[in-house]
Amino acid sequence: MAPPPPSPSPFPSITQCDPKKRFGSVAADLDGTLLISSSSFPYFLLIAVEAGSLLRGLLLLLSLPFLILSYLFVSESLTIQCMIFISLRGLRLRDIELAARAVLMKHYASDVRAESYGVWERSERKVIVTANPRVMVEAFAKEVLGADKVLGTEIEVDGRGRATGRVRGRGVLVWGKKREAVVEEFGGEGVVDVGIGDRRSDHGFMSVCKEGYMVHKDKDAKPVPQDRLKNRIIFHDGRLVQRPDPMNAILTYLWLPFGFILSIIRVYFNLPLPERIVRYTYPMLGINLVIRGKPPPPPSAGSPGNLYICNHRTALDPIVIAIALGRKVSCVTYSVSKLSRLLSPIPAVALTRDRAADAAMISSILQKGDLVICPEGTTCREPFLLRFSALFAELSDRIVPVAVNCRQNMFYGTTVRGVKFWDAYFFFMNPRPTYEITFLDRLPESMTVKAGGKSSIEVANHVQKVLSGVLGFECTQLTRKDKYMLLGGNDGKVESIHAAKKSS
């Protein structure tokens, strides 16, 4: 929770630290120190929702008045213990770890404070000292901040691998317990070169450091540019777009029932309508559809269809391209459920991951009409393009690149660990979702496999580069497997995803 107004401190402000001085070691608090936000409540709420459920998140939100009173008039320790109990009790430790990596890292990374990070990155040995559960913080601290060690509150886990809601060891790491942890970690007092904190409960561990600096609240504090962090966030999961500060969380829960009804109307009102009509009904329902470029005409009788190659933002990409074209096109997909394919307004065919069988199937579809393929194989929320599979380049010379982008301000319409069936509904639950479709010129014959003699990999890389230039995204060589290993702990194959969900 947010700390009370600061009292006179024996430590100078972080702004007085010599910006050129380097340190051998640093011990730093997290909330309000390395992060701009001084409240850990939003991160507990994210864990409650993403590792638990919306109902658990609501319970934590309803307890907010009690948590504030507890922090102000009882103790910081009791407040943290209550949030741990409500957010984590009964959850599998593995689910907490995955949610911390997949969801919290993105929100933490966007909130790193520039002044304190400057001292942090100029230090050799880096240790975080926090009252937050270590399991929530460790992945972000080590992989994004480059921390060597996280000293945090340890949660109790029962024999089944589930959190009991209680803490173990020293208990909640506040006041003198932070000091004890730092002395034990570094082997004595006066060993740590610099300590950084933001509240009186940090003075204990800061006093055993050679130097100490306070990070004061500042509404004008600036976050660190992402490229200064040890690793940038390319993949992340979770449904909530914005960090659920109390006011954001309240507005989100108030919007949920209205948003769900609106999403049902948006989906099923448009579902039976022809694509050429839907592009006009979208604005009536608050959906902003932006179409740029000149869509190619439909293929003439007897000639093969166009192969539309687009980057992948949500499962709606092929449907929105069909709406932009004003006619039906087919699409191929990896892991959409049978029910989703049944409800799809355009023909959707599942890939088998057998290269020869998939190539024959795609060639057959192209003989009948247009086809949309997303060669990344999975969605990416951030401004990056994953590696393009080169199979499409071998199957047609009528390749039309399509740049796709979408904007969501409340809910993400994609998931790794959640139920994919709800992806479209979450996208349409946003108050005013936006889709941007940009049709580019068809590839010249000189840049194709059959007529131009290029290799399929050359063509795939060229299309990726062209799309990245239009979108302002960065090309990567990351794959679907990389994403699912990081966020879901599996290789992204349909059977692996189902096996992971059954085991939970």
PDB file of N, CA, C and O in Angstrom, residues 299 303-309 358-373 389-401 442-456 459-460 463:
ATOM      1  N   PRO A 299     -10.151 -12.987 -57.454  1.00  0.00           N
ATOM      2  CA  PRO A 299      -9.550 -13.709 -58.584  1.00  0.00           C
ATOM      3  C   PRO A 299     -10.596 -13.990 -59.652  1.00  0.00           C
ATOM      4  O   PRO A 299     -11.769 -14.232 -59.353  1.00  0.00           O
ATOM      5  N   SER A 303      -8.580 -18.826 -62.394  1.00  0.00           N
ATOM      6  CA  SER A 303      -7.239 -18.470 -61.917  1.00  0.00           C
ATOM      7  C   SER A 303      -7.156 -18.688 -60.414  1.00  0.00           C
ATOM      8  O   SER A 303      -8.165 -18.579 -59.702  1.00  0.00           O
ATOM      9  N   PRO A 304      -5.963 -18.996 -59.895  1.00  0.00           N
ATOM     10  CA  PRO A 304      -5.823 -19.230 -58.450  1.00  0.00           C
ATOM     11  C   PRO A 304      -6.040 -17.952 -57.652  1.00  0.00           C
ATOM     12  O   PRO A 304      -5.918 -16.845 -58.179  1.00  0.00           O
ATOM     13  N   GLY A 305      -6.345 -18.119 -56.389  1.00  0.00           N
ATOM     14  CA  GLY A 305      -6.598 -16.972 -55.528  1.00  0.00           C
ATOM     15  C   GLY A 305      -5.319 -16.311 -55.049  1.00  0.00           C
ATOM     16  O   GLY A 305      -4.211 -16.823 -55.235  1.00  0.00           O
ATOM     17  N   ASN A 306      -5.502 -15.151 -54.442  1.00  0.00           N
ATOM     18  CA  ASN A 306      -4.380 -14.443 -53.840  1.00  0.00           C
ATOM     19  C   ASN A 306      -4.042 -15.060 -52.479  1.00  0.00           C
ATOM     20  O   ASN A 306      -4.924 -15.511 -51.743  1.00  0.00           O
ATOM     21  N   LEU A 307      -2.759 -15.007 -52.152  1.00  0.00           N
ATOM     22  CA  LEU A 307      -2.307 -15.488 -50.853  1.00  0.00           C
ATOM     23  C   LEU A 307      -1.943 -14.262 -50.011  1.00  0.00           C
ATOM     24  O   LEU A 307      -0.934 -13.603 -50.247  1.00  0.00           O
ATOM     25  N   TYR A 308      -2.816 -13.945 -49.050  1.00  0.00           N
ATOM     26  CA  TYR A 308      -2.598 -12.786 -48.187  1.00  0.00           C
ATOM     27  C   TYR A 308      -1.741 -13.203 -46.993  1.00  0.00           C
ATOM     28  O   TYR A 308      -2.129 -14.087 -46.212  1.00  0.00           O
ATOM     29  N   ILE A 309      -0.590 -12.560 -46.852  1.00  0.00           N
ATOM     30  CA  ILE A 309       0.348 -12.874 -45.772  1.00  0.00           C
ATOM     31  C   ILE A 309       0.361 -11.703 -44.795  1.00  0.00           C
ATOM     32  O   ILE A 309       0.718 -10.580 -45.156  1.00  0.00           O
ATOM     33  N   ASP A 358       0.058 -30.236 -45.195  1.00  0.00           N
ATOM     34  CA  ASP A 358      -0.377 -28.842 -45.118  1.00  0.00           C
ATOM     35  C   ASP A 358      -0.179 -28.132 -46.448  1.00  0.00           C
ATOM     36  O   ASP A 358      -1.028 -27.336 -46.874  1.00  0.00           O
ATOM     37  N   ALA A 359       0.936 -28.397 -47.115  1.00  0.00           N
ATOM     38  CA  ALA A 359       1.195 -27.765 -48.412  1.00  0.00           C
ATOM     39  C   ALA A 359       0.139 -28.173 -49.435  1.00  0.00           C
ATOM     40  O   ALA A 359      -0.365 -27.333 -50.206  1.00  0.00           O
ATOM     41  N   ALA A 360      -0.222 -29.454 -49.444  1.00  0.00           N
ATOM     42  CA  ALA A 360      -1.238 -29.932 -50.392  1.00  0.00           C
ATOM     43  C   ALA A 360      -2.596 -29.290 -50.086  1.00  0.00           C
ATOM     44  O   ALA A 360      -3.328 -28.895 -51.008  1.00  0.00           O
ATOM     45  N   MET A 361      -2.928 -29.160 -48.815  1.00  0.00           N
ATOM     46  CA  MET A 361      -4.208 -28.579 -48.418  1.00  0.00           C
ATOM     47  C   MET A 361      -4.270 -27.090 -48.798  1.00  0.00           C
ATOM     48  O   MET A 361      -5.269 -26.616 -49.349  1.00  0.00           O
ATOM     49  N   ILE A 362      -3.187 -26.361 -48.539  1.00  0.00           N
ATOM     50  CA  ILE A 362      -3.152 -24.927 -48.861  1.00  0.00           C
ATOM     51  C   ILE A 362      -3.243 -24.718 -50.376  1.00  0.00           C
ATOM     52  O   ILE A 362      -3.960 -23.831 -50.862  1.00  0.00           O
ATOM     53  N   SER A 363      -2.540 -25.539 -51.148  1.00  0.00           N
ATOM     54  CA  SER A 363      -2.596 -25.440 -52.613  1.00  0.00           C
ATOM     55  C   SER A 363      -4.012 -25.674 -53.117  1.00  0.00           C
ATOM     56  O   SER A 363      -4.486 -24.991 -54.032  1.00  0.00           O
ATOM     57  N   SER A 364      -4.700 -26.637 -52.485  1.00  0.00           N
ATOM     58  CA  SER A 364      -6.076 -26.938 -52.878  1.00  0.00           C
ATOM     59  C   SER A 364      -7.005 -25.757 -52.601  1.00  0.00           C
ATOM     60  O   SER A 364      -7.864 -25.416 -53.414  1.00  0.00           O
ATOM     61  N   ILE A 365      -6.812 -25.108 -51.447  1.00  0.00           N
ATOM     62  CA  ILE A 365      -7.648 -23.957 -51.095  1.00  0.00           C
ATOM     63  C   ILE A 365      -7.407 -22.809 -52.072  1.00  0.00           C
ATOM     64  O   ILE A 365      -8.348 -22.125 -52.501  1.00  0.00           O
ATOM     65  N   LEU A 366      -6.144 -22.578 -52.435  1.00  0.00           N
ATOM     66  CA  LEU A 366      -5.814 -21.472 -53.341  1.00  0.00           C
ATOM     67  C   LEU A 366      -6.410 -21.667 -54.735  1.00  0.00           C
ATOM     68  O   LEU A 366      -6.677 -20.695 -55.446  1.00  0.00           O
ATOM     69  N   GLN A 367      -6.620 -22.904 -55.123  1.00  0.00           N
ATOM     70  CA  GLN A 367      -7.252 -23.155 -56.426  1.00  0.00           C
ATOM     71  C   GLN A 367      -8.716 -22.734 -56.430  1.00  0.00           C
ATOM     72  O   GLN A 367      -9.298 -22.479 -57.490  1.00  0.00           O
ATOM     73  N   LYS A 368      -9.297 -22.632 -55.226  1.00  0.00           N
ATOM     74  CA  LYS A 368     -10.718 -22.280 -55.124  1.00  0.00           C
ATOM     75  C   LYS A 368     -10.942 -20.802 -54.836  1.00  0.00           C
ATOM     76  O   LYS A 368     -12.044 -20.283 -55.040  1.00  0.00           O
ATOM     77  N   GLY A 369      -9.915 -20.107 -54.302  1.00  0.00           N
ATOM     78  CA  GLY A 369     -10.118 -18.697 -53.961  1.00  0.00           C
ATOM     79  C   GLY A 369      -8.985 -18.154 -53.110  1.00  0.00           C
ATOM     80  O   GLY A 369      -7.909 -18.755 -52.997  1.00  0.00           O
ATOM     81  N   ASP A 370      -9.232 -17.009 -52.477  1.00  0.00           N
ATOM     82  CA  ASP A 370      -8.222 -16.333 -51.669  1.00  0.00           C
ATOM     83  C   ASP A 370      -8.006 -17.040 -50.335  1.00  0.00           C
ATOM     84  O   ASP A 370      -8.902 -17.694 -49.797  1.00  0.00           O
ATOM     85  N   LEU A 371      -6.790 -16.853 -49.803  1.00  0.00           N
ATOM     86  CA  LEU A 371      -6.426 -17.483 -48.531  1.00  0.00           C
ATOM     87  C   LEU A 371      -5.588 -16.508 -47.704  1.00  0.00           C
ATOM     88  O   LEU A 371      -4.736 -15.804 -48.243  1.00  0.00           O
ATOM     89  N   VAL A 372      -5.854 -16.476 -46.395  1.00  0.00           N
ATOM     90  CA  VAL A 372      -5.073 -15.668 -45.462  1.00  0.00           C
ATOM     91  C   VAL A 372      -4.215 -16.596 -44.607  1.00  0.00           C
ATOM     92  O   VAL A 372      -4.717 -17.579 -44.047  1.00  0.00           O
ATOM     93  N   ILE A 373      -2.911 -16.282 -44.503  1.00  0.00           N
ATOM     94  CA  ILE A 373      -2.000 -17.047 -43.644  1.00  0.00           C
ATOM     95  C   ILE A 373      -1.237 -16.069 -42.751  1.00  0.00           C
ATOM     96  O   ILE A 373      -0.782 -15.012 -43.207  1.00  0.00           O
ATOM     97  N   SER A 389       7.375 -18.439 -40.978  1.00  0.00           N
ATOM     98  CA  SER A 389       7.532 -19.750 -41.598  1.00  0.00           C
ATOM     99  C   SER A 389       7.565 -19.568 -43.110  1.00  0.00           C
ATOM    100  O   SER A 389       6.785 -18.795 -43.679  1.00  0.00           O
ATOM    101  N   ALA A 390       8.457 -20.281 -43.784  1.00  0.00           N
ATOM    102  CA  ALA A 390       8.673 -20.065 -45.225  1.00  0.00           C
ATOM    103  C   ALA A 390       7.776 -20.918 -46.107  1.00  0.00           C
ATOM    104  O   ALA A 390       7.835 -20.802 -47.337  1.00  0.00           O
ATOM    105  N   LEU A 391       6.917 -21.752 -45.519  1.00  0.00           N
ATOM    106  CA  LEU A 391       6.119 -22.681 -46.320  1.00  0.00           C
ATOM    107  C   LEU A 391       5.256 -21.945 -47.344  1.00  0.00           C
ATOM    108  O   LEU A 391       5.130 -22.381 -48.491  1.00  0.00           O
ATOM    109  N   PHE A 392       4.675 -20.802 -46.953  1.00  0.00           N
ATOM    110  CA  PHE A 392       3.755 -20.094 -47.852  1.00  0.00           C
ATOM    111  C   PHE A 392       4.430 -19.705 -49.163  1.00  0.00           C
ATOM    112  O   PHE A 392       3.797 -19.690 -50.228  1.00  0.00           O
ATOM    113  N   ALA A 393       5.722 -19.385 -49.100  1.00  0.00           N
ATOM    114  CA  ALA A 393       6.425 -18.893 -50.293  1.00  0.00           C
ATOM    115  C   ALA A 393       6.560 -19.960 -51.363  1.00  0.00           C
ATOM    116  O   ALA A 393       6.725 -19.642 -52.549  1.00  0.00           O
ATOM    117  N   GLU A 394       6.492 -21.218 -50.971  1.00  0.00           N
ATOM    118  CA  GLU A 394       6.641 -22.322 -51.922  1.00  0.00           C
ATOM    119  C   GLU A 394       5.353 -22.626 -52.668  1.00  0.00           C
ATOM    120  O   GLU A 394       5.363 -23.362 -53.648  1.00  0.00           O
ATOM    121  N   LEU A 395       4.221 -22.050 -52.198  1.00  0.00           N
ATOM    122  CA  LEU A 395       2.921 -22.497 -52.690  1.00  0.00           C
ATOM    123  C   LEU A 395       2.263 -21.560 -53.681  1.00  0.00           C
ATOM    124  O   LEU A 395       1.321 -21.950 -54.364  1.00  0.00           O
ATOM    125  N   SER A 396       2.727 -20.325 -53.740  1.00  0.00           N
ATOM    126  CA  SER A 396       2.089 -19.376 -54.651  1.00  0.00           C
ATOM    127  C   SER A 396       3.041 -18.219 -54.949  1.00  0.00           C
ATOM    128  O   SER A 396       3.886 -17.857 -54.126  1.00  0.00           O
ATOM    129  N   ASP A 397       2.877 -17.636 -56.159  1.00  0.00           N
ATOM    130  CA  ASP A 397       3.601 -16.411 -56.506  1.00  0.00           C
ATOM    131  C   ASP A 397       2.694 -15.193 -56.395  1.00  0.00           C
ATOM    132  O   ASP A 397       3.134 -14.060 -56.594  1.00  0.00           O
ATOM    133  N   ARG A 398       1.423 -15.423 -56.085  1.00  0.00           N
ATOM    134  CA  ARG A 398       0.453 -14.317 -55.959  1.00  0.00           C
ATOM    135  C   ARG A 398       0.364 -13.897 -54.485  1.00  0.00           C
ATOM    136  O   ARG A 398      -0.654 -14.091 -53.829  1.00  0.00           O
ATOM    137  N   ILE A 399       1.455 -13.361 -53.972  1.00  0.00           N
ATOM    138  CA  ILE A 399       1.567 -13.058 -52.543  1.00  0.00           C
ATOM    139  C   ILE A 399       1.296 -11.569 -52.301  1.00  0.00           C
ATOM    140  O   ILE A 399       1.954 -10.701 -52.900  1.00  0.00           O
ATOM    141  N   VAL A 400       0.323 -11.299 -51.422  1.00  0.00           N
ATOM    142  CA  VAL A 400      -0.036  -9.921 -51.077  1.00  0.00           C
ATOM    143  C   VAL A 400       0.230  -9.707 -49.587  1.00  0.00           C
ATOM    144  O   VAL A 400      -0.483 -10.268 -48.747  1.00  0.00           O
ATOM    145  N   PRO A 401       1.255  -8.935 -49.209  1.00  0.00           N
ATOM    146  CA  PRO A 401       1.485  -8.658 -47.785  1.00  0.00           C
ATOM    147  C   PRO A 401       0.387  -7.735 -47.221  1.00  0.00           C
ATOM    148  O   PRO A 401      -0.047  -6.795 -47.892  1.00  0.00           O
ATOM    149  N   ARG A 442       1.194  -6.369 -54.358  1.00  0.00           N
ATOM    150  CA  ARG A 442       1.565  -7.775 -54.534  1.00  0.00           C
ATOM    151  C   ARG A 442       3.059  -7.872 -54.840  1.00  0.00           C
ATOM    152  O   ARG A 442       3.621  -6.986 -55.504  1.00  0.00           O
ATOM    153  N   LEU A 443       3.695  -8.917 -54.304  1.00  0.00           N
ATOM    154  CA  LEU A 443       5.125  -9.086 -54.538  1.00  0.00           C
ATOM    155  C   LEU A 443       5.421  -9.182 -56.028  1.00  0.00           C
ATOM    156  O   LEU A 443       4.712  -9.887 -56.763  1.00  0.00           O
ATOM    157  N   PRO A 444       6.461  -8.499 -56.502  1.00  0.00           N
ATOM    158  CA  PRO A 444       6.846  -8.652 -57.917  1.00  0.00           C
ATOM    159  C   PRO A 444       7.340 -10.072 -58.169  1.00  0.00           C
ATOM    160  O   PRO A 444       7.820 -10.758 -57.255  1.00  0.00           O
ATOM    161  N   GLU A 445       7.218 -10.512 -59.379  1.00  0.00           N
ATOM    162  CA  GLU A 445       7.618 -11.883 -59.713  1.00  0.00           C
ATOM    163  C   GLU A 445       9.081 -12.136 -59.380  1.00  0.00           C
ATOM    164  O   GLU A 445       9.476 -13.262 -59.058  1.00  0.00           O
ATOM    165  N   SER A 446       9.888 -11.085 -59.444  1.00  0.00           N
ATOM    166  CA  SER A 446      11.318 -11.254 -59.157  1.00  0.00           C
ATOM    167  C   SER A 446      11.584 -11.617 -57.703  1.00  0.00           C
ATOM    168  O   SER A 446      12.675 -12.077 -57.368  1.00  0.00           O
ATOM    169  N   MET A 447      10.579 -11.409 -56.833  1.00  0.00           N
ATOM    170  CA  MET A 447      10.744 -11.725 -55.412  1.00  0.00           C
ATOM    171  C   MET A 447       9.955 -12.959 -55.010  1.00  0.00           C
ATOM    172  O   MET A 447       9.598 -13.125 -53.856  1.00  0.00           O
ATOM    173  N   THR A 448       9.668 -13.843 -55.971  1.00  0.00           N
ATOM    174  CA  THR A 448       8.931 -15.068 -55.673  1.00  0.00           C
ATOM    175  C   THR A 448       9.814 -16.291 -55.932  1.00  0.00           C
ATOM    176  O   THR A 448      10.899 -16.187 -56.504  1.00  0.00           O
ATOM    177  N   VAL A 449       9.324 -17.433 -55.501  1.00  0.00           N
ATOM    178  CA  VAL A 449      10.103 -18.668 -55.626  1.00  0.00           C
ATOM    179  C   VAL A 449      10.036 -19.217 -57.047  1.00  0.00           C
ATOM    180  O   VAL A 449      11.058 -19.480 -57.690  1.00  0.00           O
ATOM    181  N   LYS A 450       8.809 -19.387 -57.552  1.00  0.00           N
ATOM    182  CA  LYS A 450       8.655 -20.073 -58.842  1.00  0.00           C
ATOM    183  C   LYS A 450       9.110 -19.213 -60.007  1.00  0.00           C
ATOM    184  O   LYS A 450       9.877 -19.665 -60.870  1.00  0.00           O
ATOM    185  N   ALA A 451       8.675 -17.962 -60.053  1.00  0.00           N
ATOM    186  CA  ALA A 451       9.015 -17.098 -61.191  1.00  0.00           C
ATOM    187  C   ALA A 451      10.343 -16.371 -61.001  1.00  0.00           C
ATOM    188  O   ALA A 451      11.057 -16.113 -61.975  1.00  0.00           O
ATOM    189  N   GLY A 452      10.688 -16.053 -59.770  1.00  0.00           N
ATOM    190  CA  GLY A 452      11.881 -15.248 -59.529  1.00  0.00           C
ATOM    191  C   GLY A 452      13.101 -16.034 -59.108  1.00  0.00           C
ATOM    192  O   GLY A 452      14.199 -15.476 -59.025  1.00  0.00           O
ATOM    193  N   GLY A 453      12.928 -17.318 -58.811  1.00  0.00           N
ATOM    194  CA  GLY A 453      14.062 -18.148 -58.437  1.00  0.00           C
ATOM    195  C   GLY A 453      14.604 -17.888 -57.042  1.00  0.00           C
ATOM    196  O   GLY A 453      15.700 -18.353 -56.698  1.00  0.00           O
ATOM    197  N   LYS A 454      13.863 -17.165 -56.208  1.00  0.00           N
ATOM    198  CA  LYS A 454      14.304 -16.920 -54.840  1.00  0.00           C
ATOM    199  C   LYS A 454      14.040 -18.153 -53.982  1.00  0.00           C
ATOM    200  O   LYS A 454      13.150 -18.971 -54.284  1.00  0.00           O
ATOM    201  N   SER A 455      14.791 -18.291 -52.910  1.00  0.00           N
ATOM    202  CA  SER A 455      14.488 -19.374 -51.962  1.00  0.00           C
ATOM    203  C   SER A 455      13.290 -18.957 -51.111  1.00  0.00           C
ATOM    204  O   SER A 455      12.995 -17.765 -50.961  1.00  0.00           O
ATOM    205  N   SER A 456      12.602 -19.935 -50.566  1.00  0.00           N
ATOM    206  CA  SER A 456      11.417 -19.638 -49.744  1.00  0.00           C
ATOM    207  C   SER A 456      11.791 -18.817 -48.518  1.00  0.00           C
ATOM    208  O   SER A 456      11.020 -17.954 -48.078  1.00  0.00           O
ATOM    209  N   VAL A 459      12.149 -15.148 -49.490  1.00  0.00           N
ATOM    210  CA  VAL A 459      10.839 -14.517 -49.671  1.00  0.00           C
ATOM    211  C   VAL A 459      10.193 -14.232 -48.307  1.00  0.00           C
ATOM    212  O   VAL A 459       9.665 -13.133 -48.074  1.00  0.00           O
ATOM    213  N   ALA A 460      10.246 -15.201 -47.410  1.00  0.00           N
ATOM    214  CA  ALA A 460       9.647 -15.021 -46.085  1.00  0.00           C
ATOM    215  C   ALA A 460      10.310 -13.868 -45.340  1.00  0.00           C
ATOM    216  O   ALA A 460       9.628 -13.026 -44.729  1.00  0.00           O
ATOM    217  N   VAL A 463       9.208 -10.488 -46.894  1.00  0.00           N
ATOM    218  CA  VAL A 463       7.853 -10.083 -46.487  1.00  0.00           C
ATOM    219  C   VAL A 463       7.853  -9.585 -45.038  1.00  0.00           C
ATOM    220  O   VAL A 463       7.216  -8.579 -44.706  1.00  0.00           O
TER     221      VAL A 463
END
